[in-house]
Amino acid sequence: MITRREFLAVSSASLLVRAVGPGVEQRSGRPWYETMRRCGQLNLNERDPLSLDVRSWIDYWASLKLDALLLNGGGIVAFYPTDVPFHRRSEFLGSRDLFGELAAATKARGMRLVARMDCNYAYADALGAHPEWFERNRDGSPRPHGESPWLYKTCMFSPYFTEQMPAIYREIGARYPVDGFFTNGWPSTGDLTVCHCVNCQRVYRDVVGATPPDQTDATSAAYRKYYDVYMRRVLDVWRGWQAVVTEKRPDSVYVGNLGGGIRTVKNVKQLGEVARWFNADHQGRAGDTAIWDCAQQGRVARPVMRGRTITNVTGAYSNSRVTWRHVAKASAETTMWMAQTAASGMVPWFHWLGGAPEDTRWKETGQAFFAWLAAHEAHFRNTRSIADIAVLYPQRTIAFYRSGTRPRDWRGADRAQTADYLQGLYYALLEGRFLFDFVHEDDLDAQTLRPYRALLVPNAAYLSDGHCRRIRAYVAAGGSLLATFETSRYDEWGDVRPDFALADLFGASVAGDVAGPTGNSYMRIAGRHPVLVGFEGTSLLPGPEMRVPIRRSGADAPVDAPLTLVPYYPAFPPEMVFPRTPETREPVAIFRSAGRSRVAYFAGDIDRTFWRSGNTDLSALLQDAVRWVRGDDSPSVSLEGDGIVEAFAWETESGYALHILNYTNPNMTRGFFRRFYPIGPQRADVAVAAGRRIGSVRLLRAGRDVRFEQAGNRVRFTVPSVTDYEVAVLV
Ligand SMILES: [Zn+2]
């Protein structure tokens, strides 16, 4: 084990190394984890103490120029000779102190060390001695792990979280030079757990007043109360652990495990208020998940962390709908996941499982990307986004919404469907090459929204009166709005309102129950409007599957309703396929202008229907509506060229950076990327601060400068081609 004297010597040596690095002046005084840009993790298994070659592993991780390395401390299994009762030593530890060896070697190479812990399971001996530590089913039985049934699930409301885990943190903190602690699998952003242990029964009786339902169900009064109690417990445990790990080391940190991409139930805004570091355990995609899943994770986490560190894990192993822990996934897929992490403003965390890999192909993939990242570190220190469109992240709707398509026996929200509205809008924004940010629904104040010309709201059906008041204030101050379907129809828990809370903004009121789902209905182009200029050659557009019947309501501003309903008629057999009511006066979209504000409201779920159908007209209609609400002035950034890309534009500590991710690939929405398909010239036009003279535009992946023109605050240049990812930096 490393002595305290050695530890101090190593620490001050690494401080000296750091002190000569770039940009240290601005960053001095900030804790280490706020400025790290590269992170790695070797996830040990219980057998690893038999054979782990510490030196070669630390050589590998040092070659990635890591700021921080995560290594297993304990929790389920201790990788050091622990003295904490019921903290199980690895069966194969023998006389070895593997964590101690790794800790010394990590620090000797100037890397920060984070102890990777697991608070979620313990062994049968602990269950026998401390039955109150464990989750229980209704019948009182403990909950064994699905694949490793000799482990039992611990309960967050029990003293395991407030006594046992802190005892382990204190032991590790006292013995080893750790800079932080990370817990695998907790708290996550997914559904709440409902447990029936003695602690939880007490909470249900004394605080909630009832036993909550087993599944997410915001129609239940008990669930609503339990949600708040549960969030409070998560935040209390998080704060408590942060306090424990900083008892001796003020710059130490506790980091929990979040992630979940756009499908979150637990309130990420509240989690962001206690998290000093947000880790997204969002390691890869499966089945038909779209490639942009990782970039979306960055968009969800960034607004709640406001510049503080967000890491995103890249599983180098093959995690997909079928998981193989010990073979690498395709290098192109791994690279694109890390590229999305960096482009969206997160810090890559490269992850491998097991200390004796027979597949080592992943090593070079990580090395190549991290070396490139390290060489250009200054350009990844973002200070602000320069996007001018905001997308409301409708967390409560995604978590709780019961859409009209639910089957009769359906319980709880189906997040495979409640995220479809956002997903459809997102795809249209990528096709239209818009630059945008997410904003969290609980953070819609004037300061947050001021940089944006328009707020896009993909069916935020569940909004509180407060949410609606802030959206109204934004529009009154000159902001524009696009909203779809049932936005504001319900309160924050899903209780239906007599009308949209935002009826005054939409210029539309509810005129009946939600209709659908039906195919083969249409929107008739009944008038002229700038949103519809791209649709010459047709007077019909595909109709959404679901719609709220609406009537115009008493808006004082001019209202355009150039799209009207053509109701459903049979699609089969062909003899029967003719409209029974070819024309109606029922509007399906309302476009309004008031001063500088423009408001576009679509009564149908055109975003979700686009996502389900892939229909190009629906995407074009969404894009045209976004262009119209954004207004006639040039966007802050534009990017033209062939291919489907996702772009981010940041002001950085050294200038500006335009990130272009090339998604043009047959595997964009299904299966791993196998290789990249380069795209041709991309013409960029970027607004910089008034008076700022740009001296060069450099492409960090291509490794060369390109010609540019600056006229006033606009900088124009062409990126000749993009293979996987390009970052154009303007300094
Ligand atoms: Zn419990």
JSON list of C-alpha atoms in Angstrom, two decimals, residues 488-695:
[
{"chain": "A", "resi": 488, "resn": "SER", "atom": "CA", "xyz": [-50.56, 21.77, -21.99]},
{"chain": "A", "resi": 489, "resn": "ARG", "atom": "CA", "xyz": [-53.80, 19.72, -22.10]},
{"chain": "A", "resi": 490, "resn": "TYR", "atom": "CA", "xyz": [-53.00, 18.20, -18.66]},
{"chain": "A", "resi": 491, "resn": "ASP", "atom": "CA", "xyz": [-51.43, 19.41, -15.46]},
{"chain": "A", "resi": 492, "resn": "GLU", "atom": "CA", "xyz": [-48.05, 18.14, -14.31]},
{"chain": "A", "resi": 493, "resn": "TRP", "atom": "CA", "xyz": [-49.53, 14.87, -13.00]},
{"chain": "A", "resi": 494, "resn": "GLY", "atom": "CA", "xyz": [-51.85, 14.25, -15.91]},
{"chain": "A", "resi": 495, "resn": "ASP", "atom": "CA", "xyz": [-55.16, 15.61, -14.66]},
{"chain": "A", "resi": 496, "resn": "VAL", "atom": "CA", "xyz": [-57.03, 16.83, -17.71]},
{"chain": "A", "resi": 497, "resn": "ARG", "atom": "CA", "xyz": [-57.87, 20.51, -18.08]},
{"chain": "A", "resi": 498, "resn": "PRO", "atom": "CA", "xyz": [-61.04, 21.77, -19.74]},
{"chain": "A", "resi": 499, "resn": "ASP", "atom": "CA", "xyz": [-58.88, 23.37, -22.44]},
{"chain": "A", "resi": 500, "resn": "PHE", "atom": "CA", "xyz": [-55.21, 23.75, -23.31]},
{"chain": "A", "resi": 501, "resn": "ALA", "atom": "CA", "xyz": [-53.56, 25.91, -20.66]},
{"chain": "A", "resi": 502, "resn": "LEU", "atom": "CA", "xyz": [-51.84, 27.61, -23.63]},
{"chain": "A", "resi": 503, "resn": "ALA", "atom": "CA", "xyz": [-55.04, 28.01, -25.69]},
{"chain": "A", "resi": 504, "resn": "ASP", "atom": "CA", "xyz": [-54.47, 31.78, -25.81]},
{"chain": "A", "resi": 505, "resn": "LEU", "atom": "CA", "xyz": [-51.04, 31.33, -27.36]},
{"chain": "A", "resi": 506, "resn": "PHE", "atom": "CA", "xyz": [-52.14, 28.63, -29.77]},
{"chain": "A", "resi": 507, "resn": "GLY", "atom": "CA", "xyz": [-55.23, 30.55, -30.88]},
{"chain": "A", "resi": 508, "resn": "ALA", "atom": "CA", "xyz": [-56.91, 27.16, -30.55]},
{"chain": "A", "resi": 509, "resn": "SER", "atom": "CA", "xyz": [-59.24, 25.49, -28.08]},
{"chain": "A", "resi": 510, "resn": "VAL", "atom": "CA", "xyz": [-60.09, 21.85, -27.53]},
{"chain": "A", "resi": 511, "resn": "ALA", "atom": "CA", "xyz": [-63.31, 20.94, -29.36]},
{"chain": "A", "resi": 512, "resn": "GLY", "atom": "CA", "xyz": [-63.56, 17.22, -28.60]},
{"chain": "A", "resi": 513, "resn": "ASP", "atom": "CA", "xyz": [-61.84, 14.04, -27.47]},
{"chain": "A", "resi": 514, "resn": "VAL", "atom": "CA", "xyz": [-58.60, 12.90, -29.04]},
{"chain": "A", "resi": 515, "resn": "ALA", "atom": "CA", "xyz": [-59.32, 11.16, -32.35]},
{"chain": "A", "resi": 516, "resn": "GLY", "atom": "CA", "xyz": [-57.30, 8.24, -33.68]},
{"chain": "A", "resi": 517, "resn": "PRO", "atom": "CA", "xyz": [-55.21, 6.38, -34.27]},
{"chain": "A", "resi": 518, "resn": "THR", "atom": "CA", "xyz": [-56.15, 6.31, -37.90]},
{"chain": "A", "resi": 519, "resn": "GLY", "atom": "CA", "xyz": [-54.12, 6.21, -41.06]},
{"chain": "A", "resi": 520, "resn": "ASN", "atom": "CA", "xyz": [-55.46, 7.60, -44.34]},
{"chain": "A", "resi": 521, "resn": "SER", "atom": "CA", "xyz": [-56.60, 10.96, -43.06]},
{"chain": "A", "resi": 522, "resn": "TYR", "atom": "CA", "xyz": [-55.22, 14.13, -44.57]},
{"chain": "A", "resi": 523, "resn": "MET", "atom": "CA", "xyz": [-54.45, 17.77, -44.13]},
{"chain": "A", "resi": 524, "resn": "ARG", "atom": "CA", "xyz": [-55.87, 19.92, -46.93]},
{"chain": "A", "resi": 525, "resn": "ILE", "atom": "CA", "xyz": [-53.88, 22.96, -48.03]},
{"chain": "A", "resi": 526, "resn": "ALA", "atom": "CA", "xyz": [-56.73, 25.44, -47.94]},
{"chain": "A", "resi": 527, "resn": "GLY", "atom": "CA", "xyz": [-54.80, 28.69, -47.96]},
{"chain": "A", "resi": 528, "resn": "ARG", "atom": "CA", "xyz": [-51.40, 30.21, -48.56]},
{"chain": "A", "resi": 529, "resn": "HIS", "atom": "CA", "xyz": [-48.79, 30.53, -45.88]},
{"chain": "A", "resi": 530, "resn": "PRO", "atom": "CA", "xyz": [-44.97, 30.77, -45.79]},
{"chain": "A", "resi": 531, "resn": "VAL", "atom": "CA", "xyz": [-44.87, 27.42, -43.94]},
{"chain": "A", "resi": 532, "resn": "LEU", "atom": "CA", "xyz": [-46.48, 25.73, -46.97]},
{"chain": "A", "resi": 533, "resn": "VAL", "atom": "CA", "xyz": [-44.44, 27.16, -49.84]},
{"chain": "A", "resi": 534, "resn": "GLY", "atom": "CA", "xyz": [-42.60, 23.89, -50.44]},
{"chain": "A", "resi": 535, "resn": "PHE", "atom": "CA", "xyz": [-45.73, 21.92, -51.29]},
{"chain": "A", "resi": 536, "resn": "GLU", "atom": "CA", "xyz": [-46.62, 23.05, -54.80]},
{"chain": "A", "resi": 537, "resn": "GLY", "atom": "CA", "xyz": [-48.07, 20.14, -56.76]},
{"chain": "A", "resi": 538, "resn": "THR", "atom": "CA", "xyz": [-50.37, 18.84, -54.03]},
{"chain": "A", "resi": 539, "resn": "SER", "atom": "CA", "xyz": [-53.34, 20.11, -52.14]},
{"chain": "A", "resi": 540, "resn": "LEU", "atom": "CA", "xyz": [-53.23, 17.19, -49.70]},
{"chain": "A", "resi": 541, "resn": "LEU", "atom": "CA", "xyz": [-50.64, 16.37, -47.07]},
{"chain": "A", "resi": 542, "resn": "PRO", "atom": "CA", "xyz": [-50.55, 13.16, -45.02]},
{"chain": "A", "resi": 543, "resn": "GLY", "atom": "CA", "xyz": [-52.56, 13.51, -41.83]},
{"chain": "A", "resi": 544, "resn": "PRO", "atom": "CA", "xyz": [-51.31, 12.62, -38.37]},
{"chain": "A", "resi": 545, "resn": "GLU", "atom": "CA", "xyz": [-52.48, 9.38, -36.76]},
{"chain": "A", "resi": 546, "resn": "MET", "atom": "CA", "xyz": [-53.87, 11.18, -33.71]},
{"chain": "A", "resi": 547, "resn": "ARG", "atom": "CA", "xyz": [-55.31, 14.65, -33.33]},
{"chain": "A", "resi": 548, "resn": "VAL", "atom": "CA", "xyz": [-57.11, 16.89, -30.91]},
{"chain": "A", "resi": 549, "resn": "PRO", "atom": "CA", "xyz": [-60.21, 18.32, -32.62]},
{"chain": "A", "resi": 550, "resn": "ILE", "atom": "CA", "xyz": [-59.85, 22.10, -32.26]},
{"chain": "A", "resi": 551, "resn": "ARG", "atom": "CA", "xyz": [-61.66, 25.32, -32.97]},
{"chain": "A", "resi": 552, "resn": "ARG", "atom": "CA", "xyz": [-60.14, 28.75, -33.27]},
{"chain": "A", "resi": 553, "resn": "SER", "atom": "CA", "xyz": [-60.25, 30.57, -30.01]},
{"chain": "A", "resi": 554, "resn": "GLY", "atom": "CA", "xyz": [-60.34, 34.22, -29.09]},
{"chain": "A", "resi": 555, "resn": "ALA", "atom": "CA", "xyz": [-56.86, 35.31, -29.98]},
{"chain": "A", "resi": 556, "resn": "ASP", "atom": "CA", "xyz": [-56.61, 39.01, -30.68]},
{"chain": "A", "resi": 557, "resn": "ALA", "atom": "CA", "xyz": [-53.70, 38.60, -33.08]},
{"chain": "A", "resi": 558, "resn": "PRO", "atom": "CA", "xyz": [-54.11, 37.65, -36.75]},
{"chain": "A", "resi": 559, "resn": "VAL", "atom": "CA", "xyz": [-54.60, 33.91, -37.16]},
{"chain": "A", "resi": 560, "resn": "ASP", "atom": "CA", "xyz": [-53.90, 31.72, -40.16]},
{"chain": "A", "resi": 561, "resn": "ALA", "atom": "CA", "xyz": [-55.38, 28.28, -40.45]},
{"chain": "A", "resi": 562, "resn": "PRO", "atom": "CA", "xyz": [-54.34, 27.20, -43.93]},
{"chain": "A", "resi": 563, "resn": "LEU", "atom": "CA", "xyz": [-54.48, 23.47, -43.17]},
{"chain": "A", "resi": 564, "resn": "THR", "atom": "CA", "xyz": [-57.85, 21.79, -42.66]},
{"chain": "A", "resi": 565, "resn": "LEU", "atom": "CA", "xyz": [-58.97, 18.30, -41.83]},
{"chain": "A", "resi": 566, "resn": "VAL", "atom": "CA", "xyz": [-59.88, 15.65, -44.37]},
{"chain": "A", "resi": 567, "resn": "PRO", "atom": "CA", "xyz": [-61.25, 12.91, -42.11]},
{"chain": "A", "resi": 568, "resn": "TYR", "atom": "CA", "xyz": [-60.25, 9.28, -42.29]},
{"chain": "A", "resi": 569, "resn": "TYR", "atom": "CA", "xyz": [-61.76, 7.06, -44.96]},
{"chain": "A", "resi": 570, "resn": "PRO", "atom": "CA", "xyz": [-61.02, 3.40, -45.72]},
{"chain": "A", "resi": 571, "resn": "ALA", "atom": "CA", "xyz": [-57.63, 2.55, -47.13]},
{"chain": "A", "resi": 572, "resn": "PHE", "atom": "CA", "xyz": [-58.75, -0.92, -48.27]},
{"chain": "A", "resi": 573, "resn": "PRO", "atom": "CA", "xyz": [-60.03, -2.31, -50.58]},
{"chain": "A", "resi": 574, "resn": "PRO", "atom": "CA", "xyz": [-59.18, 0.11, -53.38]},
{"chain": "A", "resi": 575, "resn": "GLU", "atom": "CA", "xyz": [-62.80, 0.34, -54.55]},
{"chain": "A", "resi": 576, "resn": "MET", "atom": "CA", "xyz": [-63.70, 1.94, -51.22]},
{"chain": "A", "resi": 577, "resn": "VAL", "atom": "CA", "xyz": [-60.80, 4.40, -51.10]},
{"chain": "A", "resi": 578, "resn": "PHE", "atom": "CA", "xyz": [-62.40, 7.79, -51.72]},
{"chain": "A", "resi": 579, "resn": "PRO", "atom": "CA", "xyz": [-63.01, 10.68, -49.34]},
{"chain": "A", "resi": 580, "resn": "ARG", "atom": "CA", "xyz": [-66.47, 10.74, -47.80]},
{"chain": "A", "resi": 581, "resn": "THR", "atom": "CA", "xyz": [-65.97, 14.34, -46.63]},
{"chain": "A", "resi": 582, "resn": "PRO", "atom": "CA", "xyz": [-63.36, 15.92, -48.90]},
{"chain": "A", "resi": 583, "resn": "GLU", "atom": "CA", "xyz": [-63.48, 19.30, -47.22]},
{"chain": "A", "resi": 584, "resn": "THR", "atom": "CA", "xyz": [-64.13, 20.49, -43.70]},
{"chain": "A", "resi": 585, "resn": "ARG", "atom": "CA", "xyz": [-63.61, 23.77, -41.92]},
{"chain": "A", "resi": 586, "resn": "GLU", "atom": "CA", "xyz": [-61.83, 22.15, -38.98]},
{"chain": "A", "resi": 587, "resn": "PRO", "atom": "CA", "xyz": [-58.31, 23.58, -38.70]},
{"chain": "A", "resi": 588, "resn": "VAL", "atom": "CA", "xyz": [-55.45, 21.17, -38.00]},
{"chain": "A", "resi": 589, "resn": "ALA", "atom": "CA", "xyz": [-52.79, 23.84, -37.59]},
{"chain": "A", "resi": 590, "resn": "ILE", "atom": "CA", "xyz": [-52.85, 27.46, -36.47]},
{"chain": "A", "resi": 591, "resn": "PHE", "atom": "CA", "xyz": [-50.15, 29.98, -37.32]},
{"chain": "A", "resi": 592, "resn": "ARG", "atom": "CA", "xyz": [-50.14, 33.32, -35.50]},
{"chain": "A", "resi": 593, "resn": "SER", "atom": "CA", "xyz": [-47.91, 36.37, -35.38]},
{"chain": "A", "resi": 594, "resn": "ALA", "atom": "CA", "xyz": [-47.85, 38.88, -32.57]},
{"chain": "A", "resi": 595, "resn": "GLY", "atom": "CA", "xyz": [-45.11, 41.48, -32.72]},
{"chain": "A", "resi": 596, "resn": "ARG", "atom": "CA", "xyz": [-41.82, 39.61, -33.12]},
{"chain": "A", "resi": 597, "resn": "SER", "atom": "CA", "xyz": [-43.33, 36.36, -31.90]},
{"chain": "A", "resi": 598, "resn": "ARG", "atom": "CA", "xyz": [-44.59, 33.67, -34.19]},
{"chain": "A", "resi": 599, "resn": "VAL", "atom": "CA", "xyz": [-46.60, 30.73, -32.91]},
{"chain": "A", "resi": 600, "resn": "ALA", "atom": "CA", "xyz": [-47.23, 27.51, -34.84]},
{"chain": "A", "resi": 601, "resn": "TYR", "atom": "CA", "xyz": [-49.55, 24.96, -33.29]},
{"chain": "A", "resi": 602, "resn": "PHE", "atom": "CA", "xyz": [-50.29, 21.56, -34.85]},
{"chain": "A", "resi": 603, "resn": "ALA", "atom": "CA", "xyz": [-53.37, 19.80, -33.50]},
{"chain": "A", "resi": 604, "resn": "GLY", "atom": "CA", "xyz": [-52.10, 16.40, -34.63]},
{"chain": "A", "resi": 605, "resn": "ASP", "atom": "CA", "xyz": [-49.12, 14.34, -33.51]},
{"chain": "A", "resi": 606, "resn": "ILE", "atom": "CA", "xyz": [-47.22, 15.12, -36.69]},
{"chain": "A", "resi": 607, "resn": "ASP", "atom": "CA", "xyz": [-43.90, 14.60, -34.87]},
{"chain": "A", "resi": 608, "resn": "ARG", "atom": "CA", "xyz": [-44.79, 11.11, -33.64]},
{"chain": "A", "resi": 609, "resn": "THR", "atom": "CA", "xyz": [-46.50, 10.16, -36.91]},
{"chain": "A", "resi": 610, "resn": "PHE", "atom": "CA", "xyz": [-43.38, 11.25, -38.79]},
{"chain": "A", "resi": 611, "resn": "TRP", "atom": "CA", "xyz": [-41.21, 9.12, -36.51]},
{"chain": "A", "resi": 612, "resn": "ARG", "atom": "CA", "xyz": [-43.45, 6.10, -37.00]},
{"chain": "A", "resi": 613, "resn": "SER", "atom": "CA", "xyz": [-43.95, 6.50, -40.75]},
{"chain": "A", "resi": 614, "resn": "GLY", "atom": "CA", "xyz": [-40.78, 8.21, -41.95]},
{"chain": "A", "resi": 615, "resn": "ASN", "atom": "CA", "xyz": [-43.03, 10.28, -44.22]},
{"chain": "A", "resi": 616, "resn": "THR", "atom": "CA", "xyz": [-40.96, 12.97, -45.93]},
{"chain": "A", "resi": 617, "resn": "ASP", "atom": "CA", "xyz": [-43.82, 15.52, -46.18]},
{"chain": "A", "resi": 618, "resn": "LEU", "atom": "CA", "xyz": [-44.28, 15.49, -42.41]},
{"chain": "A", "resi": 619, "resn": "SER", "atom": "CA", "xyz": [-40.58, 16.11, -41.87]},
{"chain": "A", "resi": 620, "resn": "ALA", "atom": "CA", "xyz": [-40.62, 18.92, -44.45]},
{"chain": "A", "resi": 621, "resn": "LEU", "atom": "CA", "xyz": [-43.69, 20.46, -42.80]},
{"chain": "A", "resi": 622, "resn": "LEU", "atom": "CA", "xyz": [-41.99, 20.41, -39.40]},
{"chain": "A", "resi": 623, "resn": "GLN", "atom": "CA", "xyz": [-38.80, 21.89, -40.86]},
{"chain": "A", "resi": 624, "resn": "ASP", "atom": "CA", "xyz": [-40.70, 24.64, -42.67]},
{"chain": "A", "resi": 625, "resn": "ALA", "atom": "CA", "xyz": [-42.61, 25.49, -39.49]},
{"chain": "A", "resi": 626, "resn": "VAL", "atom": "CA", "xyz": [-39.35, 25.64, -37.49]},
{"chain": "A", "resi": 627, "resn": "ARG", "atom": "CA", "xyz": [-37.82, 27.96, -40.13]},
{"chain": "A", "resi": 628, "resn": "TRP", "atom": "CA", "xyz": [-40.89, 30.19, -39.96]},
{"chain": "A", "resi": 629, "resn": "VAL", "atom": "CA", "xyz": [-40.98, 30.47, -36.17]},
{"chain": "A", "resi": 630, "resn": "ARG", "atom": "CA", "xyz": [-37.22, 31.08, -36.05]},
{"chain": "A", "resi": 631, "resn": "GLY", "atom": "CA", "xyz": [-37.81, 34.25, -38.09]},
{"chain": "A", "resi": 632, "resn": "ASP", "atom": "CA", "xyz": [-36.32, 35.90, -41.14]},
{"chain": "A", "resi": 633, "resn": "ASP", "atom": "CA", "xyz": [-32.90, 36.85, -39.74]},
{"chain": "A", "resi": 634, "resn": "SER", "atom": "CA", "xyz": [-29.97, 34.57, -40.54]},
{"chain": "A", "resi": 635, "resn": "PRO", "atom": "CA", "xyz": [-29.54, 31.75, -38.07]},
{"chain": "A", "resi": 636, "resn": "SER", "atom": "CA", "xyz": [-26.58, 31.96, -35.72]},
{"chain": "A", "resi": 637, "resn": "VAL", "atom": "CA", "xyz": [-25.05, 28.99, -37.53]},
{"chain": "A", "resi": 638, "resn": "SER", "atom": "CA", "xyz": [-25.94, 27.39, -40.82]},
{"chain": "A", "resi": 639, "resn": "LEU", "atom": "CA", "xyz": [-24.46, 24.31, -42.42]},
{"chain": "A", "resi": 640, "resn": "GLU", "atom": "CA", "xyz": [-25.30, 23.28, -45.96]},
{"chain": "A", "resi": 641, "resn": "GLY", "atom": "CA", "xyz": [-24.33, 20.19, -47.87]},
{"chain": "A", "resi": 642, "resn": "ASP", "atom": "CA", "xyz": [-25.30, 16.62, -48.61]},
{"chain": "A", "resi": 643, "resn": "GLY", "atom": "CA", "xyz": [-25.75, 13.93, -46.04]},
{"chain": "A", "resi": 644, "resn": "ILE", "atom": "CA", "xyz": [-27.45, 13.57, -42.69]},
{"chain": "A", "resi": 645, "resn": "VAL", "atom": "CA", "xyz": [-25.41, 15.18, -39.94]},
{"chain": "A", "resi": 646, "resn": "GLU", "atom": "CA", "xyz": [-25.83, 16.38, -36.40]},
{"chain": "A", "resi": 647, "resn": "ALA", "atom": "CA", "xyz": [-24.07, 19.63, -35.59]},
{"chain": "A", "resi": 648, "resn": "PHE", "atom": "CA", "xyz": [-23.16, 21.47, -32.41]},
{"chain": "A", "resi": 649, "resn": "ALA", "atom": "CA", "xyz": [-21.62, 24.93, -32.20]},
{"chain": "A", "resi": 650, "resn": "TRP", "atom": "CA", "xyz": [-19.84, 26.12, -29.08]},
{"chain": "A", "resi": 651, "resn": "GLU", "atom": "CA", "xyz": [-18.04, 29.15, -27.90]},
{"chain": "A", "resi": 652, "resn": "THR", "atom": "CA", "xyz": [-14.95, 27.70, -26.24]},
{"chain": "A", "resi": 653, "resn": "GLU", "atom": "CA", "xyz": [-12.18, 28.95, -24.00]},
{"chain": "A", "resi": 654, "resn": "SER", "atom": "CA", "xyz": [-10.08, 29.47, -27.14]},
{"chain": "A", "resi": 655, "resn": "GLY", "atom": "CA", "xyz": [-12.62, 30.57, -29.75]},
{"chain": "A", "resi": 656, "resn": "TYR", "atom": "CA", "xyz": [-15.45, 28.75, -31.50]},
{"chain": "A", "resi": 657, "resn": "ALA", "atom": "CA", "xyz": [-15.91, 25.12, -32.46]},
{"chain": "A", "resi": 658, "resn": "LEU", "atom": "CA", "xyz": [-18.39, 23.71, -34.98]},
{"chain": "A", "resi": 659, "resn": "HIS", "atom": "CA", "xyz": [-18.81, 19.94, -34.54]},
{"chain": "A", "resi": 660, "resn": "ILE", "atom": "CA", "xyz": [-20.19, 17.90, -37.44]},
{"chain": "A", "resi": 661, "resn": "LEU", "atom": "CA", "xyz": [-21.15, 14.24, -36.88]},
{"chain": "A", "resi": 662, "resn": "ASN", "atom": "CA", "xyz": [-21.63, 12.23, -40.07]},
{"chain": "A", "resi": 663, "resn": "TYR", "atom": "CA", "xyz": [-24.63, 9.93, -39.63]},
{"chain": "A", "resi": 664, "resn": "THR", "atom": "CA", "xyz": [-24.92, 9.19, -43.36]},
{"chain": "A", "resi": 665, "resn": "ASN", "atom": "CA", "xyz": [-24.83, 5.46, -43.00]},
{"chain": "A", "resi": 666, "resn": "PRO", "atom": "CA", "xyz": [-27.09, 2.46, -43.76]},
{"chain": "A", "resi": 667, "resn": "ASN", "atom": "CA", "xyz": [-26.87, 1.61, -40.04]},
{"chain": "A", "resi": 668, "resn": "MET", "atom": "CA", "xyz": [-28.08, 5.00, -38.81]},
{"chain": "A", "resi": 669, "resn": "THR", "atom": "CA", "xyz": [-31.17, 3.48, -37.19]},
{"chain": "A", "resi": 670, "resn": "ARG", "atom": "CA", "xyz": [-30.45, -0.24, -37.07]},
{"chain": "A", "resi": 671, "resn": "GLY", "atom": "CA", "xyz": [-27.39, -2.23, -36.04]},
{"chain": "A", "resi": 672, "resn": "PHE", "atom": "CA", "xyz": [-23.88, -1.04, -35.41]},
{"chain": "A", "resi": 673, "resn": "PHE", "atom": "CA", "xyz": [-22.00, 1.22, -37.81]},
{"chain": "A", "resi": 674, "resn": "ARG", "atom": "CA", "xyz": [-19.63, -1.06, -39.69]},
{"chain": "A", "resi": 675, "resn": "ARG", "atom": "CA", "xyz": [-17.70, 1.65, -41.49]},
{"chain": "A", "resi": 676, "resn": "PHE", "atom": "CA", "xyz": [-18.11, 5.30, -42.41]},
{"chain": "A", "resi": 677, "resn": "TYR", "atom": "CA", "xyz": [-19.35, 6.75, -45.69]},
{"chain": "A", "resi": 678, "resn": "PRO", "atom": "CA", "xyz": [-17.67, 10.12, -46.23]},
{"chain": "A", "resi": 679, "resn": "ILE", "atom": "CA", "xyz": [-19.79, 13.08, -47.24]},
{"chain": "A", "resi": 680, "resn": "GLY", "atom": "CA", "xyz": [-18.72, 15.96, -49.49]},
{"chain": "A", "resi": 681, "resn": "PRO", "atom": "CA", "xyz": [-18.43, 19.71, -49.01]},
{"chain": "A", "resi": 682, "resn": "GLN", "atom": "CA", "xyz": [-20.21, 21.26, -46.04]},
{"chain": "A", "resi": 683, "resn": "ARG", "atom": "CA", "xyz": [-20.62, 25.04, -46.26]},
{"chain": "A", "resi": 684, "resn": "ALA", "atom": "CA", "xyz": [-20.67, 26.70, -42.87]},
{"chain": "A", "resi": 685, "resn": "ASP", "atom": "CA", "xyz": [-21.69, 30.22, -41.85]},
{"chain": "A", "resi": 686, "resn": "VAL", "atom": "CA", "xyz": [-21.04, 31.01, -38.20]},
{"chain": "A", "resi": 687, "resn": "ALA", "atom": "CA", "xyz": [-21.87, 34.17, -36.25]},
{"chain": "A", "resi": 688, "resn": "VAL", "atom": "CA", "xyz": [-19.11, 35.26, -33.88]},
{"chain": "A", "resi": 689, "resn": "ALA", "atom": "CA", "xyz": [-19.19, 37.99, -31.26]},
{"chain": "A", "resi": 690, "resn": "ALA", "atom": "CA", "xyz": [-19.30, 41.55, -32.58]},
{"chain": "A", "resi": 691, "resn": "GLY", "atom": "CA", "xyz": [-15.78, 42.90, -33.04]},
{"chain": "A", "resi": 692, "resn": "ARG", "atom": "CA", "xyz": [-14.18, 39.45, -32.87]},
{"chain": "A", "resi": 693, "resn": "ARG", "atom": "CA", "xyz": [-11.61, 38.94, -35.66]},
{"chain": "A", "resi": 694, "resn": "ILE", "atom": "CA", "xyz": [-11.01, 35.31, -36.59]},
{"chain": "A", "resi": 695, "resn": "GLY", "atom": "CA", "xyz": [-7.38, 34.50, -37.50]}
]
